[in-house]
Short mmCIF file of C-alpha atoms in Angstrom, two decimals:
data_model
loop_
_atom_site.label_atom_id
_atom_site.label_comp_id
_atom_site.label_asym_id
_atom_site.label_seq_id
_atom_site.Cartn_x
_atom_site.Cartn_y
_atom_site.Cartn_z
CA UNK O 227 0.00 0.00 0.00
CA UNK O 228 2.82 2.38 0.92
CA UNK O 229 4.50 1.71 -2.44
CA UNK O 230 1.26 2.58 -4.24
CA UNK O 231 0.99 5.92 -2.39
CA UNK O 232 4.62 6.75 -3.23
CA UNK O 233 4.00 5.86 -6.88
CA UNK O 234 0.88 8.05 -7.04
CA UNK O 235 2.73 10.95 -5.43
CA UNK O 236 5.57 10.58 -7.94
CA UNK O 237 3.11 10.56 -10.85
CA UNK O 238 1.24 13.58 -9.48
CA UNK O 239 4.50 15.45 -8.99
CA UNK O 240 5.63 14.69 -12.54
CA UNK O 241 2.28 15.85 -13.92
CA UNK O 242 2.43 19.06 -11.93
CA UNK O 243 5.92 19.85 -13.22
CA UNK O 244 5.08 19.18 -16.85
CA UNK O 245 1.65 20.79 -16.99
CA UNK O 246 1.54 24.51 -17.65
CA UNK O 247 -0.97 26.42 -15.59
CA UNK O 248 -2.86 28.94 -17.65
CA UNK O 249 -4.23 31.83 -15.66
CA UNK O 250 -7.26 33.51 -17.19
CA UNK O 251 -7.78 37.24 -17.33
CA UNK O 252 -10.35 37.17 -14.52
CA UNK O 253 -7.98 35.26 -12.24
CA UNK O 254 -5.15 37.69 -13.00
CA UNK O 255 -7.34 40.68 -12.17
CA UNK O 256 -8.61 39.02 -8.98
CA UNK O 257 -5.03 38.32 -7.93
CA UNK O 258 -4.21 42.02 -8.29
CA UNK O 259 -7.36 43.12 -6.46
CA UNK O 260 -6.76 40.71 -3.59
CA UNK O 261 -3.13 41.74 -3.14
CA UNK O 262 -2.14 43.49 0.07
CA UNK O 263 0.11 46.02 -1.62
CA UNK O 264 -2.30 47.28 -4.29
CA UNK O 265 -1.75 50.98 -4.94
CA UNK O 266 -4.93 52.40 -6.49
CA UNK O 267 -2.95 55.36 -7.80
CA UNK O 268 -0.41 53.17 -9.64
CA UNK O 269 -2.00 49.79 -10.31
CA UNK O 270 -0.32 47.06 -12.35
CA UNK O 271 -0.91 46.73 -16.08
CA UNK O 272 -3.19 43.70 -15.57
CA UNK O 273 -6.00 45.99 -14.40
CA UNK O 274 -5.24 48.76 -16.88
CA UNK O 275 -5.37 46.61 -20.01
CA UNK O 276 -8.22 47.17 -22.43
CA UNK O 277 -9.93 43.88 -21.58
CA UNK O 278 -9.71 44.44 -17.84
CA UNK O 279 -12.64 46.90 -17.83
CA UNK O 280 -15.18 44.17 -18.55
CA UNK O 281 -13.63 41.95 -15.88
CA UNK O 282 -13.68 44.78 -13.33
CA UNK O 283 -17.33 45.56 -14.06
CA UNK O 284 -18.25 41.88 -13.79
CA UNK O 285 -16.42 41.55 -10.46
CA UNK O 286 -18.08 44.70 -9.16
CA UNK O 287 -21.49 43.30 -10.04
CA UNK O 288 -20.77 39.81 -8.71
CA UNK O 289 -17.55 39.17 -6.80
CA UNK O 290 -18.47 35.50 -6.40
CA UNK O 291 -16.63 33.91 -3.52
CA UNK O 292 -14.21 36.83 -3.15
CA UNK O 293 -14.36 39.26 -0.21
CA UNK O 294 -16.27 42.50 -0.48
CA UNK O 295 -13.10 44.60 -0.65
CA UNK O 296 -12.35 42.97 -4.03
CA UNK O 297 -15.64 44.37 -5.26
CA UNK O 298 -14.80 47.85 -3.91
CA UNK O 299 -11.34 47.80 -5.47
CA UNK O 300 -12.79 46.73 -8.81
CA UNK O 301 -15.03 49.81 -8.80
CA UNK O 302 -12.15 52.04 -7.73
CA UNK O 303 -9.96 50.81 -10.59
CA UNK O 304 -12.59 51.53 -13.22
CA UNK O 305 -11.20 55.09 -13.20
CA UNK O 306 -8.54 53.83 -15.61
CA UNK O 307 -11.15 52.91 -18.23
CA UNK O 308 -12.91 56.11 -19.38
CA UNK O 309 -15.42 54.53 -21.76
CA UNK O 310 -19.20 55.06 -22.01
CA UNK O 311 -20.10 51.58 -20.75
CA UNK O 312 -17.88 52.10 -17.70
CA UNK O 313 -19.51 55.47 -17.04
CA UNK O 314 -22.93 53.81 -17.06
CA UNK O 315 -21.71 51.06 -14.72
CA UNK O 316 -20.23 53.60 -12.30
CA UNK O 317 -23.53 55.50 -12.21
CA UNK O 318 -25.21 52.19 -11.36
CA UNK O 319 -22.67 51.50 -8.60
CA UNK O 320 -23.09 55.02 -7.19
CA UNK O 321 -26.65 54.01 -6.26
CA UNK O 322 -25.64 50.72 -4.60
CA UNK O 323 -26.84 49.72 -1.14
CA UNK O 324 -23.17 49.26 -0.18
CA UNK O 325 -21.47 52.45 1.03
CA UNK O 326 -18.04 51.25 -0.11
CA UNK O 327 -19.38 50.76 -3.63
CA UNK O 328 -20.96 54.23 -3.66
CA UNK O 329 -17.75 55.82 -2.38
CA UNK O 330 -15.52 54.05 -4.92
CA UNK O 331 -17.93 54.88 -7.76
CA UNK O 332 -17.96 58.59 -6.91
CA UNK O 333 -14.17 58.64 -6.70
CA UNK O 334 -13.80 56.91 -10.07
CA UNK O 335 -16.36 59.18 -11.70
CA UNK O 336 -14.45 62.21 -10.42
CA UNK O 337 -11.15 61.03 -11.81
CA UNK O 338 -12.20 59.63 -15.18
CA UNK O 339 -15.35 61.39 -16.33
CA UNK O 340 -15.63 64.81 -14.72
CA UNK O 341 -14.34 66.73 -17.75
CA UNK O 342 -17.00 65.26 -20.05
CA UNK O 343 -19.88 65.07 -17.57
CA UNK O 344 -19.24 67.93 -15.14
CA UNK O 345 -22.82 69.16 -14.92
CA UNK O 346 -24.36 65.70 -14.39
CA UNK O 347 -21.69 64.69 -11.88
CA UNK O 348 -22.09 67.93 -9.93
CA UNK O 349 -25.80 67.12 -9.57
CA UNK O 350 -25.01 63.54 -8.52
CA UNK O 351 -22.46 64.75 -5.97
CA UNK O 352 -24.97 67.24 -4.57
CA UNK O 353 -27.45 64.41 -4.06
CA UNK O 354 -24.84 62.32 -2.22
CA UNK O 355 -23.85 65.08 0.24
CA UNK O 356 -26.58 63.84 2.60
CA UNK O 357 -25.57 60.16 2.34
CA UNK O 358 -25.52 58.33 5.68
CA UNK O 359 -21.99 57.00 5.00
CA UNK O 360 -19.06 59.31 5.92
CA UNK O 361 -16.87 58.01 3.10
CA UNK O 362 -19.59 58.64 0.53
CA UNK O 363 -20.13 62.19 1.77
CA UNK O 364 -16.38 62.85 1.56
CA UNK O 365 -16.22 61.40 -1.98
CA UNK O 366 -19.26 63.50 -2.93
CA UNK O 367 -17.56 66.68 -1.72
CA UNK O 368 -14.42 65.82 -3.71
CA UNK O 369 -16.50 65.07 -6.80
CA UNK O 370 -18.40 68.32 -6.42
CA UNK O 371 -15.16 70.31 -6.24
CA UNK O 372 -13.77 68.50 -9.29
CA UNK O 373 -16.99 69.04 -11.23
CA UNK O 374 -17.21 72.73 -10.42
CA UNK O 375 -13.55 73.22 -11.29
CA UNK O 376 -13.95 71.36 -14.59
CA UNK O 377 -16.92 73.51 -15.58
CA UNK O 378 -14.83 76.66 -15.24
CA UNK O 379 -11.88 75.25 -17.17
CA UNK O 380 -13.85 74.85 -20.39
#
């Protein structure tokens, strides 16, 4: 019996060494989001790539078995994808029941879309100034300042 176990372990080890592990785009993005040292101001290329936007939106909508902070970080990193479908998703997330999602959405909107949507985002920020969550109110004030500043720069 012991010889059989040793043989199976040897076979499994050989298979593990010779089999390449292919990591999908979702898994690569999740690995970045779950990392302890993630810097939202200078994230790795894996979350800035063109295809990462769809993965980030999908994770924000349904993080699956991952912790909630992965969902919040996904929303926060959408700031690096200034496309119309991301703008729509961030507006959706800004109305979430989760305060962390609302806060991250307002921050991303302020960094990626304020120049093109200053008037709409100023109105959204004004609505969020009375939010029960402190972080959301702070993000709303920042967004309001960015939106007002952007309107005068045009």
